[in-house]
Amino acid sequence: MDYENKLVLAPMVRVGALPFRMLAAEYGADITYGEEIIDHKMLKCERVVNDYLGTTDFVEKGTGGVVFRTCPEERDRVVFQMGTSCAARALATAQLVCKDVAAIDINMGCPKSFSISGGMGAALLSKPELIDDILTTLIRNLDVPVTCKIRLLKSPQDTVELARRIEKTGVSALAVHGRKVADRPKDAAKWSEIADVVAALSIPVIANGDVFDYEDFGRIKKATGAASVMVARGAMWNASIFCSKGKLPWEEIKREYVRKSILWDNDVKSTKQTIKELIMHHSCLEFPEGKAVNKCETVADLGKLYGEEEYCIAVQESRS
């Protein structure tokens, strides 16, 4: 997998499902990460070929819930991001999904309590031996690229030392979010500290933090020297950020997202969460639209709300 000069969709919880990844790719994203999935959860799944949708689903045994859904169209660009604190579980999870994705990524940057309390995400940043174990185990046993995503440590020197250690495991690329664990989204991303990592490594570094417009891709790349650039909130608020011609109106993005959610039969909770993120940024959930979204119980209800009822019927008829 080529990591040079790529525009990358970051992993986002409850947002990075198949419809949103496909939407971002349509507007120009070269690499699309799925949302972080915990190894324990994935190991409860079985791989199911969904002929009805044309997808490959990883379905939780017992509940029948789809934990991860992908399709052949994104095979060469989708990255499966995993939350883990155990090399053996990480490998078992990766082996389950590796034939259907372009790369495996280990999340070492999530600051959320659910991740840290389980020894995952940013909790790994203080456990370099465990990082070595997880990454080397995956790299020895998988044929797909293995990468990881980290945050900044207490000092630039600490971050560089960890990055060098990660590089020695043989990872194909390293994504660096330009904030520390204690930083909040309102705090400015420290691009200069990402640049320190870039200067110290020979593998591709993917810079992440404070990318809100297409022009920011060039700005952060110039400031850091990174091989590629990753965007999270900027894409969540308008997936057409990847389009060099400029962003499209968010109302248009929203409707196209609903259409893709209908097409790929996305989970209604996931779909509603993504729409609400858009509304919260551009409008207000207390307005009639937000209240109407909350009342929707199915993706078809959302289609009706946004004037896509005929599209929903056409999709159903094409598969009957």
PDB file of C-alpha atoms in Angstrom:
ATOM      1  CA  MET A   1       0.000   0.000   0.000  1.00  0.00           C
ATOM      2  CA  ASP A   2       1.380   3.376  -1.025  1.00  0.00           C
ATOM      3  CA  TYR A   3       1.395   6.011   1.726  1.00  0.00           C
ATOM      4  CA  GLU A   4       2.923   8.881  -0.258  1.00  0.00           C
ATOM      5  CA  ASN A   5       0.859  11.987  -1.040  1.00  0.00           C
ATOM      6  CA  LYS A   6      -2.421  10.503   0.130  1.00  0.00           C
ATOM      7  CA  LEU A   7      -5.503  12.140   1.598  1.00  0.00           C
ATOM      8  CA  VAL A   8      -6.655   9.974   4.474  1.00  0.00           C
ATOM      9  CA  LEU A   9      -9.998   9.667   6.260  1.00  0.00           C
ATOM     10  CA  ALA A  10      -9.354   9.171   9.973  1.00  0.00           C
ATOM     11  CA  PRO A  11     -11.039   6.503  12.095  1.00  0.00           C
ATOM     12  CA  MET A  12     -14.084   7.945  13.866  1.00  0.00           C
ATOM     13  CA  VAL A  13     -16.295   6.088  16.315  1.00  0.00           C
ATOM     14  CA  ARG A  14     -19.891   5.609  15.095  1.00  0.00           C
ATOM     15  CA  VAL A  15     -19.101   7.662  11.996  1.00  0.00           C
ATOM     16  CA  GLY A  16     -16.585   5.601  10.035  1.00  0.00           C
ATOM     17  CA  ALA A  17     -18.952   2.909   8.753  1.00  0.00           C
ATOM     18  CA  LEU A  18     -19.079   1.797   5.112  1.00  0.00           C
ATOM     19  CA  PRO A  19     -21.447   4.522   3.768  1.00  0.00           C
ATOM     20  CA  PHE A  20     -19.307   7.339   5.157  1.00  0.00           C
ATOM     21  CA  ARG A  21     -16.078   5.750   3.924  1.00  0.00           C
ATOM     22  CA  MET A  22     -17.571   5.370   0.454  1.00  0.00           C
ATOM     23  CA  LEU A  23     -18.797   8.973   0.542  1.00  0.00           C
ATOM     24  CA  ALA A  24     -15.346  10.272   1.494  1.00  0.00           C
ATOM     25  CA  ALA A  25     -13.726   8.180  -1.231  1.00  0.00           C
ATOM     26  CA  GLU A  26     -16.173   9.547  -3.800  1.00  0.00           C
ATOM     27  CA  TYR A  27     -14.966  13.050  -2.969  1.00  0.00           C
ATOM     28  CA  GLY A  28     -11.275  12.173  -3.134  1.00  0.00           C
ATOM     29  CA  ALA A  29     -10.116  10.308  -0.016  1.00  0.00           C
ATOM     30  CA  ASP A  30      -7.337   7.907  -1.047  1.00  0.00           C
ATOM     31  CA  ILE A  31      -7.232   5.857   2.172  1.00  0.00           C
ATOM     32  CA  THR A  32     -10.258   5.357   4.429  1.00  0.00           C
ATOM     33  CA  TYR A  33      -9.993   4.062   7.982  1.00  0.00           C
ATOM     34  CA  GLY A  34     -12.877   2.254   9.607  1.00  0.00           C
ATOM     35  CA  GLU A  35     -13.842   3.179  13.148  1.00  0.00           C
ATOM     36  CA  GLU A  36     -11.851   1.521  15.927  1.00  0.00           C
ATOM     37  CA  ILE A  37     -13.207  -1.939  16.733  1.00  0.00           C
ATOM     38  CA  ILE A  38     -12.180  -3.706  19.942  1.00  0.00           C
ATOM     39  CA  ASP A  39     -10.531  -7.103  19.491  1.00  0.00           C
ATOM     40  CA  HIS A  40     -12.840  -8.778  22.035  1.00  0.00           C
ATOM     41  CA  LYS A  41     -15.860  -7.638  19.991  1.00  0.00           C
ATOM     42  CA  MET A  42     -14.433  -8.742  16.659  1.00  0.00           C
ATOM     43  CA  LEU A  43     -13.494 -12.180  17.964  1.00  0.00           C
ATOM     44  CA  LYS A  44     -17.174 -12.834  18.660  1.00  0.00           C
ATOM     45  CA  CYS A  45     -17.888 -12.432  14.949  1.00  0.00           C
ATOM     46  CA  GLU A  46     -18.044 -14.715  11.962  1.00  0.00           C
ATOM     47  CA  ARG A  47     -17.309 -13.655   8.404  1.00  0.00           C
ATOM     48  CA  VAL A  48     -20.428 -13.698   6.224  1.00  0.00           C
ATOM     49  CA  VAL A  49     -20.649 -12.964   2.501  1.00  0.00           C
ATOM     50  CA  ASN A  50     -23.766 -10.853   2.024  1.00  0.00           C
ATOM     51  CA  ASP A  51     -24.917 -11.574  -1.527  1.00  0.00           C
ATOM     52  CA  TYR A  52     -27.961  -9.332  -1.088  1.00  0.00           C
ATOM     53  CA  LEU A  53     -25.833  -6.216  -0.531  1.00  0.00           C
ATOM     54  CA  GLY A  54     -22.654  -7.351  -2.248  1.00  0.00           C
ATOM     55  CA  THR A  55     -20.703  -6.894   0.991  1.00  0.00           C
ATOM     56  CA  THR A  56     -18.601  -8.899   3.402  1.00  0.00           C
ATOM     57  CA  ASP A  57     -20.039  -8.670   6.901  1.00  0.00           C
ATOM     58  CA  PHE A  58     -18.498  -9.573  10.231  1.00  0.00           C
ATOM     59  CA  VAL A  59     -21.521 -10.572  12.255  1.00  0.00           C
ATOM     60  CA  GLU A  60     -21.600 -11.018  16.010  1.00  0.00           C
ATOM     61  CA  LYS A  61     -22.641 -14.532  16.947  1.00  0.00           C
ATOM     62  CA  GLY A  62     -25.772 -14.595  19.052  1.00  0.00           C
ATOM     63  CA  THR A  63     -26.943 -11.040  18.405  1.00  0.00           C
ATOM     64  CA  GLY A  64     -26.651 -11.038  14.610  1.00  0.00           C
ATOM     65  CA  GLY A  65     -25.379  -7.476  14.719  1.00  0.00           C
ATOM     66  CA  VAL A  66     -22.978  -6.333  11.994  1.00  0.00           C
ATOM     67  CA  VAL A  67     -19.762  -5.204  13.689  1.00  0.00           C
ATOM     68  CA  PHE A  68     -17.836  -4.424  10.494  1.00  0.00           C
ATOM     69  CA  ARG A  69     -19.044  -4.244   6.900  1.00  0.00           C
ATOM     70  CA  THR A  70     -16.902  -3.762   3.817  1.00  0.00           C
ATOM     71  CA  CYS A  71     -17.182  -4.289   0.074  1.00  0.00           C
ATOM     72  CA  PRO A  72     -14.907  -5.127  -2.881  1.00  0.00           C
ATOM     73  CA  GLU A  73     -14.989  -1.519  -4.116  1.00  0.00           C
ATOM     74  CA  GLU A  74     -12.962  -0.341  -1.110  1.00  0.00           C
ATOM     75  CA  ARG A  75     -10.697  -3.361  -0.775  1.00  0.00           C
ATOM     76  CA  ASP A  76      -7.530  -1.503  -1.833  1.00  0.00           C
ATOM     77  CA  ARG A  77      -8.007   1.529   0.418  1.00  0.00           C
ATOM     78  CA  VAL A  78      -9.866   0.522   3.595  1.00  0.00           C
ATOM     79  CA  VAL A  79      -7.856   0.213   6.808  1.00  0.00           C
ATOM     80  CA  PHE A  80      -9.187  -1.869   9.677  1.00  0.00           C
ATOM     81  CA  GLN A  81      -8.337  -0.114  12.929  1.00  0.00           C
ATOM     82  CA  MET A  82      -8.230  -2.242  16.033  1.00  0.00           C
ATOM     83  CA  GLY A  83      -8.316  -1.518  19.736  1.00  0.00           C
ATOM     84  CA  THR A  84      -6.206  -4.077  21.579  1.00  0.00           C
ATOM     85  CA  SER A  85      -3.930  -4.649  24.545  1.00  0.00           C
ATOM     86  CA  CYS A  86      -2.845  -8.204  23.719  1.00  0.00           C
ATOM     87  CA  ALA A  87      -0.668  -9.485  20.873  1.00  0.00           C
ATOM     88  CA  ALA A  88      -2.434 -12.853  20.660  1.00  0.00           C
ATOM     89  CA  ARG A  89      -5.916 -11.291  20.450  1.00  0.00           C
ATOM     90  CA  ALA A  90      -4.674  -8.709  17.983  1.00  0.00           C
ATOM     91  CA  LEU A  91      -3.339 -11.406  15.694  1.00  0.00           C
ATOM     92  CA  ALA A  92      -6.480 -13.524  15.906  1.00  0.00           C
ATOM     93  CA  THR A  93      -8.580 -10.473  15.052  1.00  0.00           C
ATOM     94  CA  ALA A  94      -6.331  -9.407  12.192  1.00  0.00           C
ATOM     95  CA  GLN A  95      -6.332 -12.901  10.712  1.00  0.00           C
ATOM     96  CA  LEU A  96     -10.125 -12.845  10.676  1.00  0.00           C
ATOM     97  CA  VAL A  97     -10.330  -9.674   8.598  1.00  0.00           C
ATOM     98  CA  CYS A  98      -7.008  -9.235   6.781  1.00  0.00           C
ATOM     99  CA  LYS A  99      -8.108 -10.777   3.472  1.00  0.00           C
ATOM    100  CA  ASP A 100     -10.814  -8.144   3.098  1.00  0.00           C
ATOM    101  CA  VAL A 101      -8.874  -4.966   3.878  1.00  0.00           C
ATOM    102  CA  ALA A 102      -5.827  -3.078   2.609  1.00  0.00           C
ATOM    103  CA  ALA A 103      -4.082  -2.743   5.973  1.00  0.00           C
ATOM    104  CA  ILE A 104      -4.364  -3.315   9.712  1.00  0.00           C
ATOM    105  CA  ASP A 105      -3.894  -0.396  12.106  1.00  0.00           C
ATOM    106  CA  ILE A 106      -3.446  -0.450  15.867  1.00  0.00           C
ATOM    107  CA  ASN A 107      -5.012   2.450  17.719  1.00  0.00           C
ATOM    108  CA  MET A 108      -2.529   3.908  20.200  1.00  0.00           C
ATOM    109  CA  GLY A 109      -4.017   7.375  20.373  1.00  0.00           C
ATOM    110  CA  CYS A 110      -7.616   7.186  21.623  1.00  0.00           C
ATOM    111  CA  PRO A 111      -7.906   9.179  24.877  1.00  0.00           C
ATOM    112  CA  LYS A 112     -11.430   8.006  25.727  1.00  0.00           C
ATOM    113  CA  SER A 113     -11.902   6.287  29.084  1.00  0.00           C
ATOM    114  CA  PHE A 114     -13.489   3.147  27.578  1.00  0.00           C
ATOM    115  CA  SER A 115     -10.312   2.559  25.596  1.00  0.00           C
ATOM    116  CA  ILE A 116      -7.738   3.550  28.221  1.00  0.00           C
ATOM    117  CA  SER A 117      -9.457   1.605  31.006  1.00  0.00           C
ATOM    118  CA  GLY A 118      -9.016  -1.556  28.948  1.00  0.00           C
ATOM    119  CA  GLY A 119      -5.315  -0.872  28.441  1.00  0.00           C
ATOM    120  CA  MET A 120      -5.932   0.103  24.817  1.00  0.00           C
ATOM    121  CA  GLY A 121      -5.622   3.297  22.805  1.00  0.00           C
ATOM    122  CA  ALA A 122      -3.472   5.957  24.462  1.00  0.00           C
ATOM    123  CA  ALA A 123      -2.783   3.608  27.387  1.00  0.00           C
ATOM    124  CA  LEU A 124      -0.337   1.799  25.097  1.00  0.00           C
ATOM    125  CA  LEU A 125       1.824   4.910  24.759  1.00  0.00           C
ATOM    126  CA  SER A 126       3.357   4.202  28.172  1.00  0.00           C
ATOM    127  CA  LYS A 127       3.917   0.501  27.422  1.00  0.00           C
ATOM    128  CA  PRO A 128       6.638   0.311  24.743  1.00  0.00           C
ATOM    129  CA  GLU A 129       7.333  -3.394  25.364  1.00  0.00           C
ATOM    130  CA  LEU A 130       3.675  -4.238  24.738  1.00  0.00           C
ATOM    131  CA  ILE A 131       3.711  -2.064  21.620  1.00  0.00           C
ATOM    132  CA  ASP A 132       6.711  -4.047  20.371  1.00  0.00           C
ATOM    133  CA  ASP A 133       4.973  -7.342  21.096  1.00  0.00           C
ATOM    134  CA  ILE A 134       1.728  -6.422  19.342  1.00  0.00           C
ATOM    135  CA  LEU A 135       3.293  -4.906  16.245  1.00  0.00           C
ATOM    136  CA  THR A 136       6.033  -7.501  15.726  1.00  0.00           C
ATOM    137  CA  THR A 137       3.529 -10.333  16.191  1.00  0.00           C
ATOM    138  CA  LEU A 138       1.270  -8.880  13.508  1.00  0.00           C
ATOM    139  CA  ILE A 139       4.070  -8.082  11.089  1.00  0.00           C
ATOM    140  CA  ARG A 140       5.578 -11.570  11.353  1.00  0.00           C
ATOM    141  CA  ASN A 141       2.286 -13.286  10.656  1.00  0.00           C
ATOM    142  CA  LEU A 142       0.382 -11.083   8.193  1.00  0.00           C
ATOM    143  CA  ASP A 143       0.792 -10.395   4.493  1.00  0.00           C
ATOM    144  CA  VAL A 144      -0.939  -6.995   4.643  1.00  0.00           C
ATOM    145  CA  PRO A 145       0.695  -3.762   5.845  1.00  0.00           C
ATOM    146  CA  VAL A 146       0.568  -3.026   9.572  1.00  0.00           C
ATOM    147  CA  THR A 147       0.472   0.563  10.839  1.00  0.00           C
ATOM    148  CA  CYS A 148      -0.370   2.404  14.031  1.00  0.00           C
ATOM    149  CA  LYS A 149      -1.616   5.810  15.144  1.00  0.00           C
ATOM    150  CA  ILE A 150      -0.191   7.662  18.142  1.00  0.00           C
ATOM    151  CA  ARG A 151      -0.521  10.979  19.964  1.00  0.00           C
ATOM    152  CA  LEU A 152       2.205  13.298  21.147  1.00  0.00           C
ATOM    153  CA  LEU A 153       3.913  12.438  24.442  1.00  0.00           C
ATOM    154  CA  LYS A 154       4.990  14.811  27.229  1.00  0.00           C
ATOM    155  CA  SER A 155       7.996  16.098  25.303  1.00  0.00           C
ATOM    156  CA  PRO A 156       8.990  16.134  21.627  1.00  0.00           C
ATOM    157  CA  GLN A 157      11.981  13.947  22.512  1.00  0.00           C
ATOM    158  CA  ASP A 158       9.728  11.330  24.120  1.00  0.00           C
ATOM    159  CA  THR A 159       7.514  11.249  21.033  1.00  0.00           C
ATOM    160  CA  VAL A 160      10.492  10.855  18.712  1.00  0.00           C
ATOM    161  CA  GLU A 161      11.972   8.052  20.826  1.00  0.00           C
ATOM    162  CA  LEU A 162       8.699   6.130  20.784  1.00  0.00           C
ATOM    163  CA  ALA A 163       8.282   6.708  17.039  1.00  0.00           C
ATOM    164  CA  ARG A 164      11.775   5.367  16.389  1.00  0.00           C
ATOM    165  CA  ARG A 165      11.001   2.314  18.475  1.00  0.00           C
ATOM    166  CA  ILE A 166       7.795   1.743  16.527  1.00  0.00           C
ATOM    167  CA  GLU A 167       9.663   2.127  13.232  1.00  0.00           C
ATOM    168  CA  LYS A 168      12.046  -0.674  14.254  1.00  0.00           C
ATOM    169  CA  THR A 169       9.133  -3.136  14.512  1.00  0.00           C
ATOM    170  CA  GLY A 170       8.726  -2.912  10.735  1.00  0.00           C
ATOM    171  CA  VAL A 171       5.457  -0.986  10.450  1.00  0.00           C
ATOM    172  CA  SER A 172       4.647   0.368   7.002  1.00  0.00           C
ATOM    173  CA  ALA A 173       3.603   3.823   8.206  1.00  0.00           C
ATOM    174  CA  LEU A 174       2.932   5.815  11.366  1.00  0.00           C
ATOM    175  CA  ALA A 175       0.073   8.286  11.853  1.00  0.00           C
ATOM    176  CA  VAL A 176       0.713  11.047  14.394  1.00  0.00           C
ATOM    177  CA  HIS A 177      -2.067  13.134  15.920  1.00  0.00           C
ATOM    178  CA  GLY A 178      -0.615  16.493  16.899  1.00  0.00           C
ATOM    179  CA  ARG A 179      -2.127  16.614  20.369  1.00  0.00           C
ATOM    180  CA  LYS A 180      -1.316  15.054  23.724  1.00  0.00           C
ATOM    181  CA  VAL A 181      -3.734  12.829  25.606  1.00  0.00           C
ATOM    182  CA  ALA A 182      -4.770  15.647  27.941  1.00  0.00           C
ATOM    183  CA  ASP A 183      -5.342  18.113  25.092  1.00  0.00           C
ATOM    184  CA  ARG A 184      -8.860  18.900  23.964  1.00  0.00           C
ATOM    185  CA  PRO A 185     -10.060  19.464  20.385  1.00  0.00           C
ATOM    186  CA  LYS A 186     -10.038  23.244  20.986  1.00  0.00           C
ATOM    187  CA  ASP A 187      -6.300  23.100  21.693  1.00  0.00           C
ATOM    188  CA  ALA A 188      -4.211  23.766  18.600  1.00  0.00           C
ATOM    189  CA  ALA A 189      -2.492  20.760  17.047  1.00  0.00           C
ATOM    190  CA  LYS A 190       1.288  21.003  17.356  1.00  0.00           C
ATOM    191  CA  TRP A 191       2.405  20.562  13.761  1.00  0.00           C
ATOM    192  CA  SER A 192       6.022  21.333  14.693  1.00  0.00           C
ATOM    193  CA  GLU A 193       6.166  18.252  16.912  1.00  0.00           C
ATOM    194  CA  ILE A 194       4.835  16.104  14.069  1.00  0.00           C
ATOM    195  CA  ALA A 195       7.670  17.570  11.973  1.00  0.00           C
ATOM    196  CA  ASP A 196      10.162  16.342  14.593  1.00  0.00           C
ATOM    197  CA  VAL A 197       8.871  12.795  14.102  1.00  0.00           C
ATOM    198  CA  VAL A 198       9.000  13.088  10.320  1.00  0.00           C
ATOM    199  CA  ALA A 199      12.612  14.245  10.463  1.00  0.00           C
ATOM    200  CA  ALA A 200      13.590  11.318  12.678  1.00  0.00           C
ATOM    201  CA  LEU A 201      11.994   8.490  10.660  1.00  0.00           C
ATOM    202  CA  SER A 202      12.510   6.932   7.254  1.00  0.00           C
ATOM    203  CA  ILE A 203       9.022   5.376   6.998  1.00  0.00           C
ATOM    204  CA  PRO A 204       6.011   7.427   5.832  1.00  0.00           C
ATOM    205  CA  VAL A 205       4.399   9.575   8.526  1.00  0.00           C
ATOM    206  CA  ILE A 206       0.738  10.566   8.256  1.00  0.00           C
ATOM    207  CA  ALA A 207       0.054  13.950   9.880  1.00  0.00           C
ATOM    208  CA  ASN A 208      -3.251  14.491  11.692  1.00  0.00           C
ATOM    209  CA  GLY A 209      -4.739  17.534  13.409  1.00  0.00           C
ATOM    210  CA  ASP A 210      -6.551  20.789  12.534  1.00  0.00           C
ATOM    211  CA  VAL A 211      -7.391  20.069   8.906  1.00  0.00           C
ATOM    212  CA  PHE A 212     -10.701  21.775   8.138  1.00  0.00           C
ATOM    213  CA  ASP A 213     -10.390  22.861   4.505  1.00  0.00           C
ATOM    214  CA  TYR A 214      -8.756  21.431   1.397  1.00  0.00           C
ATOM    215  CA  GLU A 215      -6.028  24.088   1.621  1.00  0.00           C
ATOM    216  CA  ASP A 216      -5.088  22.753   5.058  1.00  0.00           C
ATOM    217  CA  PHE A 217      -3.850  19.522   3.465  1.00  0.00           C
ATOM    218  CA  GLY A 218      -1.091  21.483   1.774  1.00  0.00           C
ATOM    219  CA  ARG A 219      -0.405  23.647   4.816  1.00  0.00           C
ATOM    220  CA  ILE A 220       0.142  20.775   7.247  1.00  0.00           C
ATOM    221  CA  LYS A 221       2.123  18.819   4.678  1.00  0.00           C
ATOM    222  CA  LYS A 222       4.443  21.770   4.130  1.00  0.00           C
ATOM    223  CA  ALA A 223       4.759  22.456   7.867  1.00  0.00           C
ATOM    224  CA  THR A 224       5.511  18.859   8.844  1.00  0.00           C
ATOM    225  CA  GLY A 225       7.077  17.265   5.786  1.00  0.00           C
ATOM    226  CA  ALA A 226       4.704  14.329   6.285  1.00  0.00           C
ATOM    227  CA  ALA A 227       4.103  11.839   3.491  1.00  0.00           C
ATOM    228  CA  SER A 228       0.323  12.076   3.789  1.00  0.00           C
ATOM    229  CA  VAL A 229      -2.393  13.895   5.710  1.00  0.00           C
ATOM    230  CA  MET A 230      -5.270  12.511   7.777  1.00  0.00           C
ATOM    231  CA  VAL A 231      -8.472  14.387   8.605  1.00  0.00           C
ATOM    232  CA  ALA A 232     -11.194  13.593  11.145  1.00  0.00           C
ATOM    233  CA  ARG A 233     -13.569  16.385  12.218  1.00  0.00           C
ATOM    234  CA  GLY A 234     -13.092  18.323   8.990  1.00  0.00           C
ATOM    235  CA  ALA A 235     -14.352  15.294   7.058  1.00  0.00           C
ATOM    236  CA  MET A 236     -17.113  14.500   9.543  1.00  0.00           C
ATOM    237  CA  TRP A 237     -18.521  18.018   9.121  1.00  0.00           C
ATOM    238  CA  ASN A 238     -18.231  17.931   5.331  1.00  0.00           C
ATOM    239  CA  ALA A 239     -16.951  14.850   3.500  1.00  0.00           C
ATOM    240  CA  SER A 240     -16.275  16.891   0.373  1.00  0.00           C
ATOM    241  CA  ILE A 241     -13.234  18.418   2.130  1.00  0.00           C
ATOM    242  CA  PHE A 242     -11.258  15.965  -0.011  1.00  0.00           C
ATOM    243  CA  CYS A 243     -12.432  17.679  -3.216  1.00  0.00           C
ATOM    244  CA  SER A 244      -9.818  20.018  -4.728  1.00  0.00           C
ATOM    245  CA  LYS A 245     -12.544  22.180  -6.277  1.00  0.00           C
ATOM    246  CA  GLY A 246     -13.870  23.129  -2.855  1.00  0.00           C
ATOM    247  CA  LYS A 247     -16.486  21.890  -0.428  1.00  0.00           C
ATOM    248  CA  LEU A 248     -20.070  21.306  -1.489  1.00  0.00           C
ATOM    249  CA  PRO A 249     -23.034  22.579   0.571  1.00  0.00           C
ATOM    250  CA  TRP A 250     -23.491  20.479   3.704  1.00  0.00           C
ATOM    251  CA  GLU A 251     -27.159  19.889   2.874  1.00  0.00           C
ATOM    252  CA  GLU A 252     -26.057  18.151  -0.331  1.00  0.00           C
ATOM    253  CA  ILE A 253     -23.506  16.061   1.577  1.00  0.00           C
ATOM    254  CA  LYS A 254     -26.140  15.047   4.097  1.00  0.00           C
ATOM    255  CA  ARG A 255     -28.565  13.802   1.482  1.00  0.00           C
ATOM    256  CA  GLU A 256     -25.858  11.868  -0.355  1.00  0.00           C
ATOM    257  CA  TYR A 257     -24.852  10.255   2.930  1.00  0.00           C
ATOM    258  CA  VAL A 258     -28.463   9.190   3.525  1.00  0.00           C
ATOM    259  CA  ARG A 259     -28.566   7.653   0.043  1.00  0.00           C
ATOM    260  CA  LYS A 260     -25.406   5.671   0.720  1.00  0.00           C
ATOM    261  CA  SER A 261     -26.763   4.534   4.075  1.00  0.00           C
ATOM    262  CA  ILE A 262     -29.837   3.233   2.270  1.00  0.00           C
ATOM    263  CA  LEU A 263     -27.711   1.563  -0.403  1.00  0.00           C
ATOM    264  CA  TRP A 264     -25.478  -0.210   2.124  1.00  0.00           C
ATOM    265  CA  ASP A 265     -28.253  -0.875   4.681  1.00  0.00           C
ATOM    266  CA  ASN A 266     -26.334   0.917   7.401  1.00  0.00           C
ATOM    267  CA  ASP A 267     -27.248   0.605  11.064  1.00  0.00           C
ATOM    268  CA  VAL A 268     -29.781   3.318  11.896  1.00  0.00           C
ATOM    269  CA  LYS A 269     -27.984   4.368  15.094  1.00  0.00           C
ATOM    270  CA  SER A 270     -24.750   4.874  13.177  1.00  0.00           C
ATOM    271  CA  THR A 271     -26.551   6.783  10.426  1.00  0.00           C
ATOM    272  CA  LYS A 272     -28.369   9.033  12.873  1.00  0.00           C
ATOM    273  CA  GLN A 273     -25.166   9.762  14.777  1.00  0.00           C
ATOM    274  CA  THR A 274     -23.408  10.945  11.619  1.00  0.00           C
ATOM    275  CA  ILE A 275     -26.348  13.129  10.607  1.00  0.00           C
ATOM    276  CA  LYS A 276     -26.552  14.609  14.097  1.00  0.00           C
ATOM    277  CA  GLU A 277     -22.850  15.452  14.004  1.00  0.00           C
ATOM    278  CA  LEU A 278     -23.533  17.406  10.811  1.00  0.00           C
ATOM    279  CA  ILE A 279     -26.529  19.169  12.299  1.00  0.00           C
ATOM    280  CA  MET A 280     -24.705  20.062  15.519  1.00  0.00           C
ATOM    281  CA  HIS A 281     -21.890  21.669  13.569  1.00  0.00           C
ATOM    282  CA  HIS A 282     -23.947  23.520  10.972  1.00  0.00           C
ATOM    283  CA  SER A 283     -27.265  24.092  12.751  1.00  0.00           C
ATOM    284  CA  CYS A 284     -28.886  22.923  16.008  1.00  0.00           C
ATOM    285  CA  LEU A 285     -30.401  19.625  17.139  1.00  0.00           C
ATOM    286  CA  GLU A 286     -33.214  21.501  18.901  1.00  0.00           C
ATOM    287  CA  PHE A 287     -34.549  22.754  15.580  1.00  0.00           C
ATOM    288  CA  PRO A 288     -37.328  20.704  13.890  1.00  0.00           C
ATOM    289  CA  GLU A 289     -34.872  18.777  11.711  1.00  0.00           C
ATOM    290  CA  GLY A 290     -32.889  17.505  14.688  1.00  0.00           C
ATOM    291  CA  LYS A 291     -36.037  16.448  16.525  1.00  0.00           C
ATOM    292  CA  ALA A 292     -37.307  14.672  13.405  1.00  0.00           C
ATOM    293  CA  VAL A 293     -34.018  12.757  13.054  1.00  0.00           C
ATOM    294  CA  ASN A 294     -34.272  11.589  16.662  1.00  0.00           C
ATOM    295  CA  LYS A 295     -37.732  10.180  15.987  1.00  0.00           C
ATOM    296  CA  CYS A 296     -36.593   8.099  12.988  1.00  0.00           C
ATOM    297  CA  GLU A 297     -36.482   4.385  13.787  1.00  0.00           C
ATOM    298  CA  THR A 298     -35.118   3.034  10.487  1.00  0.00           C
ATOM    299  CA  VAL A 299     -32.863   4.179   7.666  1.00  0.00           C
ATOM    300  CA  ALA A 300     -35.989   4.170   5.482  1.00  0.00           C
ATOM    301  CA  ASP A 301     -37.526   6.721   7.880  1.00  0.00           C
ATOM    302  CA  LEU A 302     -34.458   8.914   7.376  1.00  0.00           C
ATOM    303  CA  GLY A 303     -34.808   8.486   3.616  1.00  0.00           C
ATOM    304  CA  LYS A 304     -38.382   9.717   3.816  1.00  0.00           C
ATOM    305  CA  LEU A 305     -37.367  12.655   6.005  1.00  0.00           C
ATOM    306  CA  TYR A 306     -34.774  13.783   3.480  1.00  0.00           C
ATOM    307  CA  GLY A 307     -36.849  13.247   0.358  1.00  0.00           C
ATOM    308  CA  GLU A 308     -35.167   9.996  -0.681  1.00  0.00           C
ATOM    309  CA  GLU A 309     -38.212   7.759  -0.432  1.00  0.00           C
ATOM    310  CA  GLU A 310     -38.225   7.003  -4.170  1.00  0.00           C
ATOM    311  CA  TYR A 311     -34.520   6.140  -4.051  1.00  0.00           C
ATOM    312  CA  CYS A 312     -35.172   3.781  -1.151  1.00  0.00           C
ATOM    313  CA  ILE A 313     -37.936   2.023  -3.087  1.00  0.00           C
ATOM    314  CA  ALA A 314     -35.733   1.793  -6.213  1.00  0.00           C
ATOM    315  CA  VAL A 315     -32.903   0.186  -4.210  1.00  0.00           C
ATOM    316  CA  GLN A 316     -35.305  -2.351  -2.691  1.00  0.00           C
ATOM    317  CA  GLU A 317     -36.808  -3.191  -6.092  1.00  0.00           C
ATOM    318  CA  SER A 318     -33.361  -3.652  -7.654  1.00  0.00           C
ATOM    319  CA  ARG A 319     -32.567  -6.328  -5.081  1.00  0.00           C
ATOM    320  CA  SER A 320     -35.880  -8.156  -5.127  1.00  0.00           C
TER     321      SER A 320
END
